[in-house]
Amino acid sequence: MSKNVENYKNVEEAEIWISKTLRAGVVLSAVITGFGLVLFLLTGNSGYPGESFPTSLVGIMEGLLAFKPYAIILSGLLVLILTPVLRVGVSIITFLKEKDHLYAMITATVFVILIISFFMGK
């Protein structure tokens, strides 16, 4: 098999793997969010008094452990937000496997910028 055909197969396999990763993240997010929504509709209670809700990752995780419907919904949304970030991470690994160091560096830079933006966001 020629080297071009082998590289094409590797790229195709990587794209399929990335596609499956994105699909799994969206499905997982939908399941978590849906579960939180059903729990909210069944109980009629968000798990938080009045207009309050968790605004930090720690608050969401505490609510998730306490099985609060609103925290479960927020966890599903967090999974949805993190899915494309995971895709960027998978792309870095893919480019390194293909020995495409330029694109690996560019993608790693994008990944670092994404992570920094999460920590700088409020």
PDB file of C-alpha atoms in Angstrom:
ATOM      1  CA  MET A   1       0.000   0.000   0.000  1.00  0.00           C
ATOM      2  CA  SER A   2       1.372   3.416  -0.914  1.00  0.00           C
ATOM      3  CA  LYS A   3       2.164   5.998   1.724  1.00  0.00           C
ATOM      4  CA  ASN A   4      -0.508   8.423   0.408  1.00  0.00           C
ATOM      5  CA  VAL A   5      -3.246   5.791   0.691  1.00  0.00           C
ATOM      6  CA  GLU A   6      -2.073   4.897   4.203  1.00  0.00           C
ATOM      7  CA  ASN A   7      -2.075   8.582   5.266  1.00  0.00           C
ATOM      8  CA  TYR A   8      -5.567   9.006   3.787  1.00  0.00           C
ATOM      9  CA  LYS A   9      -6.835   6.045   5.809  1.00  0.00           C
ATOM     10  CA  ASN A  10      -5.264   7.450   8.992  1.00  0.00           C
ATOM     11  CA  VAL A  11      -6.882  10.846   8.429  1.00  0.00           C
ATOM     12  CA  GLU A  12     -10.220   9.226   7.650  1.00  0.00           C
ATOM     13  CA  GLU A  13     -10.042   7.100  10.815  1.00  0.00           C
ATOM     14  CA  ALA A  14      -9.144  10.178  12.868  1.00  0.00           C
ATOM     15  CA  GLU A  15     -12.080  12.145  11.445  1.00  0.00           C
ATOM     16  CA  ILE A  16     -14.456   9.284  12.229  1.00  0.00           C
ATOM     17  CA  TRP A  17     -13.115   9.063  15.776  1.00  0.00           C
ATOM     18  CA  ILE A  18     -13.504  12.845  16.254  1.00  0.00           C
ATOM     19  CA  SER A  19     -17.039  12.656  14.850  1.00  0.00           C
ATOM     20  CA  LYS A  20     -17.941   9.869  17.266  1.00  0.00           C
ATOM     21  CA  THR A  21     -16.483  11.875  20.155  1.00  0.00           C
ATOM     22  CA  LEU A  22     -18.611  14.902  19.278  1.00  0.00           C
ATOM     23  CA  ARG A  23     -21.718  12.782  18.843  1.00  0.00           C
ATOM     24  CA  ALA A  24     -21.160  11.031  22.181  1.00  0.00           C
ATOM     25  CA  GLY A  25     -20.704  14.382  23.948  1.00  0.00           C
ATOM     26  CA  VAL A  26     -23.935  15.780  22.527  1.00  0.00           C
ATOM     27  CA  VAL A  27     -25.891  12.613  23.344  1.00  0.00           C
ATOM     28  CA  LEU A  28     -24.478  12.487  26.890  1.00  0.00           C
ATOM     29  CA  SER A  29     -25.358  16.152  27.360  1.00  0.00           C
ATOM     30  CA  ALA A  30     -28.907  15.586  26.117  1.00  0.00           C
ATOM     31  CA  VAL A  31     -29.386  12.598  28.428  1.00  0.00           C
ATOM     32  CA  ILE A  32     -28.104  14.477  31.495  1.00  0.00           C
ATOM     33  CA  THR A  33     -30.096  17.622  30.703  1.00  0.00           C
ATOM     34  CA  GLY A  34     -33.213  15.596  29.905  1.00  0.00           C
ATOM     35  CA  PHE A  35     -32.905  13.684  33.165  1.00  0.00           C
ATOM     36  CA  GLY A  36     -32.623  16.944  35.105  1.00  0.00           C
ATOM     37  CA  LEU A  37     -35.630  18.357  33.261  1.00  0.00           C
ATOM     38  CA  VAL A  38     -37.762  15.265  33.964  1.00  0.00           C
ATOM     39  CA  LEU A  39     -36.711  15.367  37.626  1.00  0.00           C
ATOM     40  CA  PHE A  40     -37.647  19.062  37.768  1.00  0.00           C
ATOM     41  CA  LEU A  41     -41.030  18.435  36.155  1.00  0.00           C
ATOM     42  CA  LEU A  42     -41.779  15.512  38.485  1.00  0.00           C
ATOM     43  CA  THR A  43     -40.791  17.317  41.687  1.00  0.00           C
ATOM     44  CA  GLY A  44     -41.794  20.849  40.681  1.00  0.00           C
ATOM     45  CA  ASN A  45     -38.724  22.032  42.549  1.00  0.00           C
ATOM     46  CA  SER A  46     -35.377  23.212  41.194  1.00  0.00           C
ATOM     47  CA  GLY A  47     -33.621  22.276  44.422  1.00  0.00           C
ATOM     48  CA  TYR A  48     -32.758  25.911  45.147  1.00  0.00           C
ATOM     49  CA  PRO A  49     -34.784  28.499  47.057  1.00  0.00           C
ATOM     50  CA  GLY A  50     -36.366  31.408  45.172  1.00  0.00           C
ATOM     51  CA  GLU A  51     -34.308  32.881  42.387  1.00  0.00           C
ATOM     52  CA  SER A  52     -30.970  31.444  43.552  1.00  0.00           C
ATOM     53  CA  PHE A  53     -28.905  28.975  41.553  1.00  0.00           C
ATOM     54  CA  PRO A  54     -25.280  27.793  41.459  1.00  0.00           C
ATOM     55  CA  THR A  55     -22.875  30.063  39.614  1.00  0.00           C
ATOM     56  CA  SER A  56     -19.616  28.174  40.066  1.00  0.00           C
ATOM     57  CA  LEU A  57     -18.317  24.771  39.074  1.00  0.00           C
ATOM     58  CA  VAL A  58     -18.064  23.817  42.745  1.00  0.00           C
ATOM     59  CA  GLY A  59     -21.680  24.906  43.322  1.00  0.00           C
ATOM     60  CA  ILE A  60     -22.861  22.863  40.350  1.00  0.00           C
ATOM     61  CA  MET A  61     -20.955  19.778  41.528  1.00  0.00           C
ATOM     62  CA  GLU A  62     -22.325  20.126  45.075  1.00  0.00           C
ATOM     63  CA  GLY A  63     -25.853  20.399  43.660  1.00  0.00           C
ATOM     64  CA  LEU A  64     -25.225  17.423  41.410  1.00  0.00           C
ATOM     65  CA  LEU A  65     -24.139  15.311  44.379  1.00  0.00           C
ATOM     66  CA  ALA A  66     -27.260  16.470  46.240  1.00  0.00           C
ATOM     67  CA  PHE A  67     -29.362  15.427  43.216  1.00  0.00           C
ATOM     68  CA  LYS A  68     -30.807  18.914  42.639  1.00  0.00           C
ATOM     69  CA  PRO A  69     -32.633  19.105  39.271  1.00  0.00           C
ATOM     70  CA  TYR A  70     -31.273  22.528  38.283  1.00  0.00           C
ATOM     71  CA  ALA A  71     -27.691  21.444  39.006  1.00  0.00           C
ATOM     72  CA  ILE A  72     -28.235  18.310  36.902  1.00  0.00           C
ATOM     73  CA  ILE A  73     -29.475  20.455  34.002  1.00  0.00           C
ATOM     74  CA  LEU A  74     -26.465  22.758  34.371  1.00  0.00           C
ATOM     75  CA  SER A  75     -24.164  19.712  34.386  1.00  0.00           C
ATOM     76  CA  GLY A  76     -25.651  18.621  31.057  1.00  0.00           C
ATOM     77  CA  LEU A  77     -25.046  22.089  29.638  1.00  0.00           C
ATOM     78  CA  LEU A  78     -21.484  21.998  30.970  1.00  0.00           C
ATOM     79  CA  VAL A  79     -20.892  18.698  29.154  1.00  0.00           C
ATOM     80  CA  LEU A  80     -22.253  20.314  25.977  1.00  0.00           C
ATOM     81  CA  ILE A  81     -19.880  23.272  26.368  1.00  0.00           C
ATOM     82  CA  LEU A  82     -16.890  21.006  27.026  1.00  0.00           C
ATOM     83  CA  THR A  83     -17.583  18.722  24.040  1.00  0.00           C
ATOM     84  CA  PRO A  84     -15.914  20.967  21.410  1.00  0.00           C
ATOM     85  CA  VAL A  85     -13.011  21.548  23.804  1.00  0.00           C
ATOM     86  CA  LEU A  86     -12.570  17.774  23.992  1.00  0.00           C
ATOM     87  CA  ARG A  87     -12.627  17.722  20.181  1.00  0.00           C
ATOM     88  CA  VAL A  88      -9.703  20.174  20.112  1.00  0.00           C
ATOM     89  CA  GLY A  89      -7.812  17.934  22.552  1.00  0.00           C
ATOM     90  CA  VAL A  90      -8.484  14.879  20.399  1.00  0.00           C
ATOM     91  CA  SER A  91      -7.270  16.830  17.368  1.00  0.00           C
ATOM     92  CA  ILE A  92      -3.951  17.530  19.083  1.00  0.00           C
ATOM     93  CA  ILE A  93      -3.432  13.809  19.653  1.00  0.00           C
ATOM     94  CA  THR A  94      -4.461  13.053  16.072  1.00  0.00           C
ATOM     95  CA  PHE A  95      -2.007  15.563  14.618  1.00  0.00           C
ATOM     96  CA  LEU A  96       0.788  14.209  16.816  1.00  0.00           C
ATOM     97  CA  LYS A  97       0.056  10.654  15.646  1.00  0.00           C
ATOM     98  CA  GLU A  98       0.237  11.865  12.046  1.00  0.00           C
ATOM     99  CA  LYS A  99       3.532  13.620  12.889  1.00  0.00           C
ATOM    100  CA  ASP A 100       2.027  16.918  11.742  1.00  0.00           C
ATOM    101  CA  HIS A 101       3.786  19.056  14.323  1.00  0.00           C
ATOM    102  CA  LEU A 102       2.771  22.427  12.859  1.00  0.00           C
ATOM    103  CA  TYR A 103      -0.944  21.707  13.161  1.00  0.00           C
ATOM    104  CA  ALA A 104      -0.402  20.079  16.549  1.00  0.00           C
ATOM    105  CA  MET A 105       1.211  23.314  17.795  1.00  0.00           C
ATOM    106  CA  ILE A 106      -1.541  25.493  16.302  1.00  0.00           C
ATOM    107  CA  THR A 107      -4.242  23.279  17.815  1.00  0.00           C
ATOM    108  CA  ALA A 108      -2.454  23.192  21.184  1.00  0.00           C
ATOM    109  CA  THR A 109      -2.376  27.001  21.143  1.00  0.00           C
ATOM    110  CA  VAL A 110      -6.125  27.083  20.484  1.00  0.00           C
ATOM    111  CA  PHE A 111      -6.624  24.556  23.308  1.00  0.00           C
ATOM    112  CA  VAL A 112      -4.643  26.697  25.765  1.00  0.00           C
ATOM    113  CA  ILE A 113      -6.625  29.796  24.750  1.00  0.00           C
ATOM    114  CA  LEU A 114      -9.893  27.910  25.326  1.00  0.00           C
ATOM    115  CA  ILE A 115      -8.790  26.741  28.775  1.00  0.00           C
ATOM    116  CA  ILE A 116      -7.612  30.244  29.753  1.00  0.00           C
ATOM    117  CA  SER A 117     -10.926  31.717  28.588  1.00  0.00           C
ATOM    118  CA  PHE A 118     -12.815  29.308  30.878  1.00  0.00           C
ATOM    119  CA  PHE A 119     -10.795  30.418  33.883  1.00  0.00           C
ATOM    120  CA  MET A 120     -11.144  34.111  32.995  1.00  0.00           C
ATOM    121  CA  GLY A 121     -14.904  33.890  32.406  1.00  0.00           C
ATOM    122  CA  LYS A 122     -17.344  34.722  35.150  1.00  0.00           C
TER     123      LYS A 122
END
